[in-house]
Amino acid sequence: MFSVKQKIKNSLIKLQEYLHVDTLYLARGGFWLTAAFFLSSILGLVQVIVFANFLPKETYGTYKYILSLAGAFSFLTLTGMNDAVAQATAKSGSSSILSYAVKIQLKWNFIFSAVLTGLSVYYFLNSNNLLAKCLFVLGITFPLATTFNTYGAFLTGKKDFKRGSIYGTISSSIQIISLITVALLTNDIFTLVITYALSILGPTLFFYFRTLKLHKSEIILEEKQKTELLTYTGHLSFMHVLSGIAQYVDKLVIFHYLGAIELAVYGLALAIPERIRGYVKNLGVMIMPKLAEKTFEDIHKSFYKRVFQGMLIGTLMSATYILLSPIFYKIFLPKYLDAITFSQVFSLTLIFALPANYISGIFSAHKMVRPLYYSSLGASIIKITLYIVLGRLYGIWGVIASILIVYIVNIIHNFYLLETEIRKHRT
């Protein structure tokens, strides 16, 4: 056993010399992220298959619309807190950051609850009881879940990827199994929504308090640390206002102009590529603490090599998906064969996913506020505009074209922003 481990370690060291990447660090963290990804992906695929085969298209589309409508108001919460906590924890190592961050979010996130409660009353007065009930439930549970899930960002900052991955896998497993069970028993949309909400909130609360217990700290944060955390959170949250809306506008546009059935087709077209992009995003989260330790000069030396490597990996992932997806849909999603081509074209976004996460990781790790603003706001404005214009004109194809255009434009823009910042630091 020892010799096998040593051989693997030696191989990683040799690979590190060739790639100039801390492969031992990636292997330690990447193993847990990969294991968590595969376990949650298998369950996620089962959920997709069950929803696609047991729920009517209109039911599934309406369910997606309700979650998207509530999600579009997520900008009213402190959406930048998790990134700020991960960065602050990676820098200082303080365990007091977690409880302080949660306390601040509990005070702030009630705004989301108030707005969704008001929206719920509006729909109730207009005799739309389904939307009224669903938005009321999400208005209570969503801000609590987004507050207490900060434990994940804290564990990332601590580089405790093993614990974070285990907690995340258990949480997602509970949520997915709960939703699968309900979908097999009923087509009732409200039951699906309340199951979704509670199956997220319950495990999140449990693992938050467990993390808090494991990382007890009697040290109170200094005022300077609090100010830095809140300032950076404020910047990130403000940037996320438009990006938070943009994240859901595509679903709202498709539902509004095309209806629930087309939204169901669109949702199933994105389901698998989005899960792959989620794994890529997790890798970006994992490298952020390492980027925080590096100077701009160190980053710049290997920057273009990293981007090329990321695009190469993304191209291989996209090509593999394009080849295999028709087989998967024909076997498991026969009701959604019209989603295959949409899904294949959307998978081209995987080519840009790793470089995009790498660059945004550099910006976040070094608190590069100006480029973060320009990148986030610029991409969000273009995305929302294109969604509305192209989505109305060309339907699902217009929305997918918008996503690809935004990815390409944003990565070119981010190249320019990063080079500008590096030149500034040199002078």
Tab-separated table of C-alpha atoms in Angstrom:
chain	number	residue	atom	x	y	z
A	1	MET	CA	0.000	0.000	0.000
A	2	PHE	CA	2.790	2.357	0.936
A	3	SER	CA	4.653	1.718	-2.312
A	4	VAL	CA	1.529	2.394	-4.382
A	5	LYS	CA	0.929	5.686	-2.554
A	6	GLN	CA	4.581	6.626	-2.975
A	7	LYS	CA	4.479	5.832	-6.688
A	8	ILE	CA	1.399	8.004	-7.118
A	9	LYS	CA	3.068	10.798	-5.164
A	10	ASN	CA	6.246	10.534	-7.262
A	11	SER	CA	4.192	10.626	-10.460
A	12	LEU	CA	2.379	13.746	-9.272
A	13	ILE	CA	5.692	15.410	-8.423
A	14	LYS	CA	7.020	14.657	-11.920
A	15	LEU	CA	3.816	16.004	-13.451
A	16	GLN	CA	4.180	19.098	-11.265
A	17	GLU	CA	7.647	19.754	-12.693
A	18	TYR	CA	6.243	19.562	-16.217
A	19	LEU	CA	3.028	21.543	-15.739
A	20	HIS	CA	4.330	23.930	-13.040
A	21	VAL	CA	1.140	23.262	-11.077
A	22	ASP	CA	0.892	22.169	-7.441
A	23	THR	CA	-0.428	18.726	-8.403
A	24	LEU	CA	-0.226	17.364	-4.843
A	25	TYR	CA	-2.525	20.151	-3.645
A	26	LEU	CA	-4.909	19.572	-6.563
A	27	ALA	CA	-4.881	15.821	-5.986
A	28	ARG	CA	-5.738	16.215	-2.291
A	29	GLY	CA	-8.504	18.732	-2.865
A	30	GLY	CA	-9.422	17.504	-6.324
A	31	PHE	CA	-10.008	13.939	-5.151
A	32	TRP	CA	-12.713	15.015	-2.737
A	33	LEU	CA	-14.237	17.462	-5.191
A	34	THR	CA	-14.225	14.816	-7.915
A	35	ALA	CA	-15.704	12.150	-5.623
A	36	ALA	CA	-18.408	14.580	-4.506
A	37	PHE	CA	-19.059	15.580	-8.114
A	38	PHE	CA	-19.518	12.009	-9.326
A	39	LEU	CA	-21.778	11.002	-6.443
A	40	SER	CA	-23.982	14.076	-6.767
A	41	SER	CA	-23.911	13.791	-10.580
A	42	ILE	CA	-25.192	10.222	-10.507
A	43	LEU	CA	-28.028	11.233	-8.190
A	44	GLY	CA	-28.583	14.383	-10.229
A	45	LEU	CA	-28.899	12.349	-13.423
A	46	VAL	CA	-31.424	10.085	-11.738
A	47	GLN	CA	-33.387	13.184	-10.696
A	48	VAL	CA	-33.310	14.553	-14.254
A	49	ILE	CA	-34.498	11.194	-15.629
A	50	VAL	CA	-37.302	10.893	-13.053
A	51	PHE	CA	-38.493	14.477	-13.576
A	52	ALA	CA	-38.368	14.091	-17.365
A	53	ASN	CA	-40.282	10.814	-17.423
A	54	PHE	CA	-42.718	11.150	-14.518
A	55	LEU	CA	-43.624	14.853	-14.537
A	56	PRO	CA	-45.701	16.393	-17.337
A	57	LYS	CA	-43.698	18.944	-19.335
A	58	GLU	CA	-45.968	21.769	-18.219
A	59	THR	CA	-45.543	20.819	-14.548
A	60	TYR	CA	-41.756	20.684	-14.849
A	61	GLY	CA	-41.655	23.983	-16.752
A	62	THR	CA	-43.850	25.747	-14.192
A	63	TYR	CA	-41.715	24.360	-11.347
A	64	LYS	CA	-38.577	25.748	-13.042
A	65	TYR	CA	-40.300	29.101	-13.569
A	66	ILE	CA	-41.261	29.468	-9.895
A	67	LEU	CA	-37.709	28.734	-8.720
A	68	SER	CA	-36.334	31.166	-11.315
A	69	LEU	CA	-38.776	33.907	-10.324
A	70	ALA	CA	-37.717	33.626	-6.677
A	71	GLY	CA	-34.056	33.340	-7.648
A	72	ALA	CA	-34.234	36.554	-9.671
A	73	PHE	CA	-34.655	38.414	-6.364
A	74	SER	CA	-31.579	36.794	-4.795
A	75	PHE	CA	-29.683	40.057	-5.349
A	76	LEU	CA	-31.519	41.331	-2.261
A	77	THR	CA	-29.345	39.032	-0.131
A	78	LEU	CA	-25.625	39.488	0.549
A	79	THR	CA	-24.609	37.372	-2.425
A	80	GLY	CA	-20.962	38.410	-2.135
A	81	MET	CA	-20.517	37.180	1.430
A	82	ASN	CA	-19.397	33.635	0.582
A	83	ASP	CA	-16.589	34.757	-1.728
A	84	ALA	CA	-15.513	37.362	0.820
A	85	VAL	CA	-15.500	34.776	3.631
A	86	ALA	CA	-13.437	32.309	1.578
A	87	GLN	CA	-10.920	35.033	0.741
A	88	ALA	CA	-10.727	36.406	4.292
A	89	THR	CA	-10.387	32.938	5.835
A	90	ALA	CA	-7.665	31.956	3.361
A	91	LYS	CA	-5.742	35.121	4.247
A	92	SER	CA	-6.158	35.223	8.034
A	93	GLY	CA	-7.147	31.680	9.014
A	94	SER	CA	-9.472	33.140	11.670
A	95	SER	CA	-12.369	30.897	12.725
A	96	SER	CA	-14.379	33.847	14.044
A	97	ILE	CA	-15.191	34.956	10.509
A	98	LEU	CA	-17.944	32.363	10.027
A	99	SER	CA	-20.224	33.290	12.925
A	100	TYR	CA	-19.753	37.010	12.276
A	101	ALA	CA	-20.622	36.604	8.589
A	102	VAL	CA	-23.787	34.665	9.422
A	103	LYS	CA	-24.858	37.257	11.994
A	104	ILE	CA	-24.562	40.040	9.410
A	105	GLN	CA	-26.492	38.064	6.789
A	106	LEU	CA	-29.349	37.305	9.194
A	107	LYS	CA	-29.790	41.047	9.718
A	108	TRP	CA	-29.653	41.881	6.009
A	109	ASN	CA	-31.398	39.030	4.220
A	110	PHE	CA	-34.816	39.758	5.742
A	111	ILE	CA	-35.237	42.236	2.841
A	112	PHE	CA	-35.597	39.261	0.493
A	113	SER	CA	-38.259	37.756	2.763
A	114	ALA	CA	-40.185	41.023	2.885
A	115	VAL	CA	-40.186	41.446	-0.904
A	116	LEU	CA	-41.222	37.854	-1.639
A	117	THR	CA	-43.944	38.041	1.009
A	118	GLY	CA	-45.247	41.179	-0.705
A	119	LEU	CA	-45.127	39.414	-4.068
A	120	SER	CA	-46.937	36.458	-2.527
A	121	VAL	CA	-49.724	38.734	-1.274
A	122	TYR	CA	-49.978	40.304	-4.751
A	123	TYR	CA	-50.481	36.927	-6.427
A	124	PHE	CA	-52.937	35.862	-3.712
A	125	LEU	CA	-55.051	38.979	-4.295
A	126	ASN	CA	-54.968	38.200	-8.022
A	127	SER	CA	-56.236	34.640	-7.385
A	128	ASN	CA	-52.974	32.881	-8.266
A	129	ASN	CA	-52.809	30.759	-5.138
A	130	LEU	CA	-50.066	28.448	-6.435
A	131	LEU	CA	-47.547	31.240	-6.977
A	132	ALA	CA	-48.636	32.908	-3.730
A	133	LYS	CA	-47.978	29.788	-1.632
A	134	CYS	CA	-44.718	28.881	-3.362
A	135	LEU	CA	-43.207	32.367	-3.132
A	136	PHE	CA	-44.173	32.649	0.538
A	137	VAL	CA	-42.356	29.388	1.368
A	138	LEU	CA	-39.283	30.360	-0.675
A	139	GLY	CA	-39.309	33.821	0.890
A	140	ILE	CA	-38.772	32.253	4.315
A	141	THR	CA	-36.438	29.363	3.501
A	142	PHE	CA	-34.196	30.794	0.770
A	143	PRO	CA	-32.553	33.613	2.790
A	144	LEU	CA	-31.932	31.237	5.699
A	145	ALA	CA	-30.330	28.640	3.424
A	146	THR	CA	-28.113	31.214	1.694
A	147	THR	CA	-27.059	32.579	5.080
A	148	PHE	CA	-26.084	29.331	6.755
A	149	ASN	CA	-24.461	27.765	3.682
A	150	THR	CA	-21.546	30.142	4.285
A	151	TYR	CA	-19.954	27.240	6.156
A	152	GLY	CA	-18.932	25.868	2.735
A	153	ALA	CA	-17.015	29.029	1.825
A	154	PHE	CA	-15.400	29.008	5.261
A	155	LEU	CA	-14.176	25.412	4.793
A	156	THR	CA	-12.839	26.352	1.357
A	157	GLY	CA	-10.846	29.186	2.908
A	158	LYS	CA	-9.511	26.680	5.443
A	159	LYS	CA	-8.563	24.386	2.517
A	160	ASP	CA	-10.622	21.662	4.192
A	161	PHE	CA	-11.905	20.292	0.900
A	162	LYS	CA	-12.510	16.820	2.321
A	163	ARG	CA	-14.994	17.981	4.942
A	164	GLY	CA	-16.590	20.499	2.602
A	165	SER	CA	-17.065	17.858	-0.102
A	166	ILE	CA	-18.521	15.304	2.316
A	167	TYR	CA	-20.958	17.826	3.773
A	168	GLY	CA	-21.915	19.054	0.316
A	169	THR	CA	-22.451	15.529	-1.002
A	170	ILE	CA	-24.659	14.527	1.921
A	171	SER	CA	-26.679	17.741	1.581
A	172	SER	CA	-27.220	17.389	-2.161
A	173	SER	CA	-28.033	13.684	-1.746
A	174	ILE	CA	-30.766	14.454	0.795
A	175	GLN	CA	-32.202	17.133	-1.481
A	176	ILE	CA	-32.139	15.013	-4.645
A	177	ILE	CA	-33.508	11.848	-3.010
A	178	SER	CA	-36.311	13.892	-1.408
A	179	LEU	CA	-37.270	15.451	-4.750
A	180	ILE	CA	-37.108	12.111	-6.582
A	181	THR	CA	-39.368	10.509	-3.975
A	182	VAL	CA	-41.937	13.299	-4.202
A	183	ALA	CA	-41.855	13.342	-8.030
A	184	LEU	CA	-42.600	9.605	-8.065
A	185	LEU	CA	-45.574	10.100	-5.745
A	186	THR	CA	-47.195	13.293	-7.012
A	187	ASN	CA	-47.242	15.930	-9.771
A	188	ASP	CA	-48.275	18.670	-7.334
A	189	ILE	CA	-46.064	21.717	-7.917
A	190	PHE	CA	-46.443	23.168	-4.410
A	191	THR	CA	-45.368	19.865	-2.850
A	192	LEU	CA	-42.300	19.844	-5.112
A	193	VAL	CA	-41.396	23.427	-4.179
A	194	ILE	CA	-41.779	22.942	-0.422
A	195	THR	CA	-39.749	19.715	-0.633
A	196	TYR	CA	-37.045	21.569	-2.556
A	197	ALA	CA	-36.945	24.355	0.035
A	198	LEU	CA	-36.899	22.209	3.181
A	199	SER	CA	-34.489	19.593	1.811
A	200	ILE	CA	-31.937	22.370	1.256
A	201	LEU	CA	-32.499	24.244	4.512
A	202	GLY	CA	-32.408	21.226	6.866
A	203	PRO	CA	-28.946	19.836	5.964
A	204	THR	CA	-27.547	23.362	5.614
A	205	LEU	CA	-28.491	24.222	9.199
A	206	PHE	CA	-27.121	20.922	10.506
A	207	PHE	CA	-23.721	21.248	8.810
A	208	TYR	CA	-23.388	24.923	9.696
A	209	PHE	CA	-23.680	24.192	13.421
A	210	ARG	CA	-21.399	21.176	13.068
A	211	THR	CA	-18.749	23.322	11.372
A	212	LEU	CA	-19.150	25.980	14.043
A	213	LYS	CA	-18.621	23.361	16.747
A	214	LEU	CA	-15.469	22.016	15.071
A	215	HIS	CA	-13.971	25.480	14.613
A	216	LYS	CA	-14.685	27.151	17.930
A	217	SER	CA	-12.881	30.421	18.433
A	218	GLU	CA	-12.790	32.677	21.447
A	219	ILE	CA	-10.911	35.327	19.480
A	220	ILE	CA	-13.091	38.258	18.492
A	221	LEU	CA	-12.509	39.739	15.054
A	222	GLU	CA	-10.713	43.056	15.043
A	223	GLU	CA	-12.643	46.060	13.777
A	224	LYS	CA	-10.262	46.290	10.826
A	225	GLN	CA	-11.048	42.689	9.826
A	226	LYS	CA	-14.780	43.329	10.142
A	227	THR	CA	-14.541	46.470	8.043
A	228	GLU	CA	-12.510	44.729	5.333
A	229	LEU	CA	-14.938	41.801	5.210
A	230	LEU	CA	-18.015	44.026	5.022
A	231	THR	CA	-16.464	46.373	2.471
A	232	TYR	CA	-15.459	43.535	0.171
A	233	THR	CA	-18.830	41.830	0.678
A	234	GLY	CA	-20.568	45.079	-0.224
A	235	HIS	CA	-18.560	45.439	-3.423
A	236	LEU	CA	-19.179	41.836	-4.475
A	237	SER	CA	-22.881	41.948	-3.581
A	238	PHE	CA	-23.386	45.144	-5.566
A	239	MET	CA	-21.667	43.520	-8.545
A	240	HIS	CA	-23.983	40.533	-8.181
A	241	VAL	CA	-27.162	42.618	-8.452
A	242	LEU	CA	-27.301	42.408	-12.231
A	243	SER	CA	-25.555	39.034	-12.475
A	244	GLY	CA	-28.077	37.586	-10.009
A	245	ILE	CA	-30.942	38.786	-12.184
A	246	ALA	CA	-29.166	37.673	-15.379
A	247	GLN	CA	-28.808	34.162	-13.975
A	248	TYR	CA	-32.581	33.679	-14.196
A	249	VAL	CA	-33.735	36.025	-16.960
A	250	ASP	CA	-33.318	33.340	-19.636
A	251	LYS	CA	-35.884	31.096	-17.908
A	252	LEU	CA	-38.276	33.995	-17.316
A	253	VAL	CA	-38.022	35.112	-20.964
A	254	ILE	CA	-38.654	31.608	-22.317
A	255	PHE	CA	-41.619	31.051	-19.974
A	256	HIS	CA	-43.101	34.458	-20.816
A	257	TYR	CA	-42.759	34.241	-24.601
A	258	LEU	CA	-42.890	30.481	-25.242
A	259	GLY	CA	-44.555	28.885	-22.204
A	260	ALA	CA	-43.929	26.174	-19.620
A	261	ILE	CA	-43.376	23.312	-22.085
A	262	GLU	CA	-40.574	25.114	-23.938
A	263	LEU	CA	-39.002	26.039	-20.606
A	264	ALA	CA	-39.017	22.340	-19.697
A	265	VAL	CA	-37.202	21.534	-22.974
A	266	TYR	CA	-34.683	24.314	-22.321
A	267	GLY	CA	-34.150	23.145	-18.735
A	268	LEU	CA	-33.461	19.567	-19.857
A	269	ALA	CA	-31.113	20.809	-22.600
A	270	LEU	CA	-28.968	22.611	-20.014
A	271	ALA	CA	-29.210	20.038	-17.227
A	272	ILE	CA	-26.085	17.954	-17.889
A	273	PRO	CA	-23.724	20.659	-19.264
A	274	GLU	CA	-24.648	22.827	-16.272
A	275	ARG	CA	-23.627	20.031	-13.895
A	276	ILE	CA	-20.272	19.753	-15.645
A	277	ARG	CA	-19.830	23.517	-15.384
A	278	GLY	CA	-20.663	23.223	-11.689
A	279	TYR	CA	-17.705	20.890	-11.234
A	280	VAL	CA	-15.469	23.325	-13.124
A	281	LYS	CA	-16.668	26.091	-10.816
A	282	ASN	CA	-15.737	23.969	-7.793
A	283	LEU	CA	-12.219	23.573	-9.184
A	284	GLY	CA	-12.058	27.355	-9.487
A	285	VAL	CA	-13.085	27.678	-5.839
A	286	MET	CA	-10.365	25.210	-4.847
A	287	ILE	CA	-7.545	27.150	-6.536
A	288	MET	CA	-8.629	30.505	-5.093
A	289	PRO	CA	-6.739	30.090	-1.776
A	290	LYS	CA	-3.591	29.206	-3.754
A	291	LEU	CA	-3.989	32.251	-5.998
A	292	ALA	CA	-4.319	34.445	-2.902
A	293	GLU	CA	-0.814	33.346	-1.854
A	294	LYS	CA	0.803	34.226	-5.212
A	295	THR	CA	2.107	37.562	-6.471
A	296	PHE	CA	0.930	39.103	-9.731
A	297	GLU	CA	4.302	38.345	-11.305
A	298	ASP	CA	4.023	34.654	-10.402
A	299	ILE	CA	0.505	34.497	-11.817
A	300	HIS	CA	1.456	36.307	-15.012
A	301	LYS	CA	4.353	33.940	-15.759
A	302	SER	CA	2.035	30.980	-16.253
A	303	PHE	CA	-1.199	32.817	-17.085
A	304	TYR	CA	-1.505	32.106	-20.806
A	305	LYS	CA	-0.349	28.531	-20.336
A	306	ARG	CA	-3.116	27.983	-17.764
A	307	VAL	CA	-5.701	29.529	-20.091
A	308	PHE	CA	-4.582	27.314	-22.984
A	309	GLN	CA	-4.670	24.209	-20.773
A	310	GLY	CA	-8.162	25.144	-19.575
A	311	MET	CA	-9.493	25.656	-23.104
A	312	LEU	CA	-7.956	22.367	-24.241
A	313	ILE	CA	-9.624	20.455	-21.392
A	314	GLY	CA	-12.912	22.268	-22.083
A	315	THR	CA	-12.739	21.383	-25.778
A	316	LEU	CA	-12.262	17.699	-24.939
A	317	MET	CA	-15.204	17.784	-22.502
A	318	SER	CA	-17.442	19.526	-25.045
A	319	ALA	CA	-16.491	17.159	-27.891
A	320	THR	CA	-17.106	14.113	-25.701
A	321	TYR	CA	-20.493	15.431	-24.636
A	322	ILE	CA	-21.546	16.256	-28.214
A	323	LEU	CA	-20.759	12.672	-29.268
A	324	LEU	CA	-22.431	10.919	-26.325
A	325	SER	CA	-25.459	13.122	-25.559
A	326	PRO	CA	-27.738	11.766	-28.354
A	327	ILE	CA	-27.340	8.244	-26.971
A	328	PHE	CA	-28.152	9.420	-23.440
A	329	TYR	CA	-31.276	11.316	-24.511
A	330	LYS	CA	-32.599	8.455	-26.657
A	331	ILE	CA	-32.230	5.960	-23.819
A	332	PHE	CA	-33.167	8.024	-20.757
A	333	LEU	CA	-35.019	11.141	-21.988
A	334	PRO	CA	-37.073	9.970	-24.989
A	335	LYS	CA	-39.720	12.669	-24.399
A	336	TYR	CA	-37.083	15.384	-24.864
A	337	LEU	CA	-35.281	14.417	-28.075
A	338	ASP	CA	-35.920	17.958	-29.346
A	339	ALA	CA	-33.514	19.171	-26.624
A	340	ILE	CA	-30.476	17.290	-28.021
A	341	THR	CA	-29.239	19.907	-30.496
A	342	PHE	CA	-29.815	22.734	-28.002
A	343	SER	CA	-27.795	20.805	-25.424
A	344	GLN	CA	-24.932	20.051	-27.823
A	345	VAL	CA	-24.540	23.686	-28.840
A	346	PHE	CA	-24.796	24.858	-25.229
A	347	SER	CA	-21.986	22.458	-24.272
A	348	LEU	CA	-19.584	24.670	-26.267
A	349	THR	CA	-19.582	26.932	-23.194
A	350	LEU	CA	-17.404	24.284	-21.516
A	351	ILE	CA	-14.511	25.429	-23.735
A	352	PHE	CA	-14.436	28.752	-21.896
A	353	ALA	CA	-15.510	27.594	-18.423
A	354	LEU	CA	-12.076	26.820	-16.916
A	355	PRO	CA	-10.342	29.993	-18.211
A	356	ALA	CA	-13.293	32.127	-17.080
A	357	ASN	CA	-13.204	30.661	-13.567
A	358	TYR	CA	-9.415	30.966	-13.432
A	359	ILE	CA	-9.460	34.675	-14.299
A	360	SER	CA	-12.333	35.488	-11.933
A	361	GLY	CA	-10.454	33.524	-9.256
A	362	ILE	CA	-7.442	35.815	-9.715
A	363	PHE	CA	-9.655	38.893	-9.420
A	364	SER	CA	-11.350	37.582	-6.256
A	365	ALA	CA	-8.208	36.243	-4.578
A	366	HIS	CA	-6.478	39.620	-4.817
A	367	LYS	CA	-9.571	41.765	-4.171
A	368	MET	CA	-9.265	43.396	-7.591
A	369	VAL	CA	-12.472	45.370	-7.156
A	370	ARG	CA	-12.321	47.516	-10.300
A	371	PRO	CA	-11.948	44.616	-12.768
A	372	LEU	CA	-14.556	42.628	-10.834
A	373	TYR	CA	-17.006	45.498	-11.262
A	374	TYR	CA	-16.280	45.950	-14.949
A	375	SER	CA	-16.367	42.224	-15.660
A	376	SER	CA	-19.549	41.448	-13.736
A	377	LEU	CA	-21.579	44.508	-14.709
A	378	GLY	CA	-20.477	44.434	-18.345
A	379	ALA	CA	-21.311	40.752	-18.799
A	380	SER	CA	-24.642	41.078	-16.976
A	381	ILE	CA	-25.848	44.070	-18.991
A	382	ILE	CA	-24.965	42.361	-22.285
A	383	LYS	CA	-26.522	39.078	-21.137
A	384	ILE	CA	-29.841	40.571	-19.994
A	385	THR	CA	-30.127	42.686	-23.156
A	386	LEU	CA	-29.379	39.757	-25.470
A	387	TYR	CA	-31.716	37.423	-23.565
A	388	ILE	CA	-34.633	39.803	-23.993
A	389	VAL	CA	-33.905	40.764	-27.622
A	390	LEU	CA	-32.709	37.442	-29.082
A	391	GLY	CA	-34.943	35.354	-26.814
A	392	ARG	CA	-38.030	37.193	-28.017
A	393	LEU	CA	-36.960	36.959	-31.679
A	394	TYR	CA	-35.520	33.440	-31.848
A	395	GLY	CA	-36.733	31.643	-28.725
A	396	ILE	CA	-34.434	28.998	-27.239
A	397	TRP	CA	-31.859	29.410	-30.014
A	398	GLY	CA	-31.690	33.127	-29.274
A	399	VAL	CA	-31.055	32.495	-25.573
A	400	ILE	CA	-28.323	29.896	-26.224
A	401	ALA	CA	-26.660	32.194	-28.777
A	402	SER	CA	-26.726	34.953	-26.136
A	403	ILE	CA	-24.910	32.734	-23.630
A	404	LEU	CA	-22.145	31.857	-26.112
A	405	ILE	CA	-21.702	35.485	-27.192
A	406	VAL	CA	-21.426	36.641	-23.578
A	407	TYR	CA	-18.843	33.963	-22.730
A	408	ILE	CA	-16.593	34.937	-25.645
A	409	VAL	CA	-16.913	38.693	-25.125
A	410	ASN	CA	-16.438	38.417	-21.359
A	411	ILE	CA	-13.286	36.303	-21.522
A	412	ILE	CA	-11.686	38.721	-24.026
A	413	HIS	CA	-12.694	41.637	-21.798
A	414	ASN	CA	-11.243	39.908	-18.730
A	415	PHE	CA	-7.933	39.329	-20.528
A	416	TYR	CA	-7.726	43.059	-21.103
A	417	LEU	CA	-8.685	43.927	-17.512
A	418	LEU	CA	-6.105	41.553	-16.037
A	419	GLU	CA	-3.296	42.800	-18.279
A	420	THR	CA	-4.190	46.376	-17.317
A	421	GLU	CA	-4.011	45.548	-13.599
A	422	ILE	CA	-0.687	43.725	-13.964
A	423	ARG	CA	0.820	46.684	-15.830
A	424	LYS	CA	-0.363	48.978	-13.024
A	425	HIS	CA	1.336	46.861	-10.365
A	426	ARG	CA	4.564	46.827	-12.358
A	427	THR	CA	4.658	50.603	-12.459
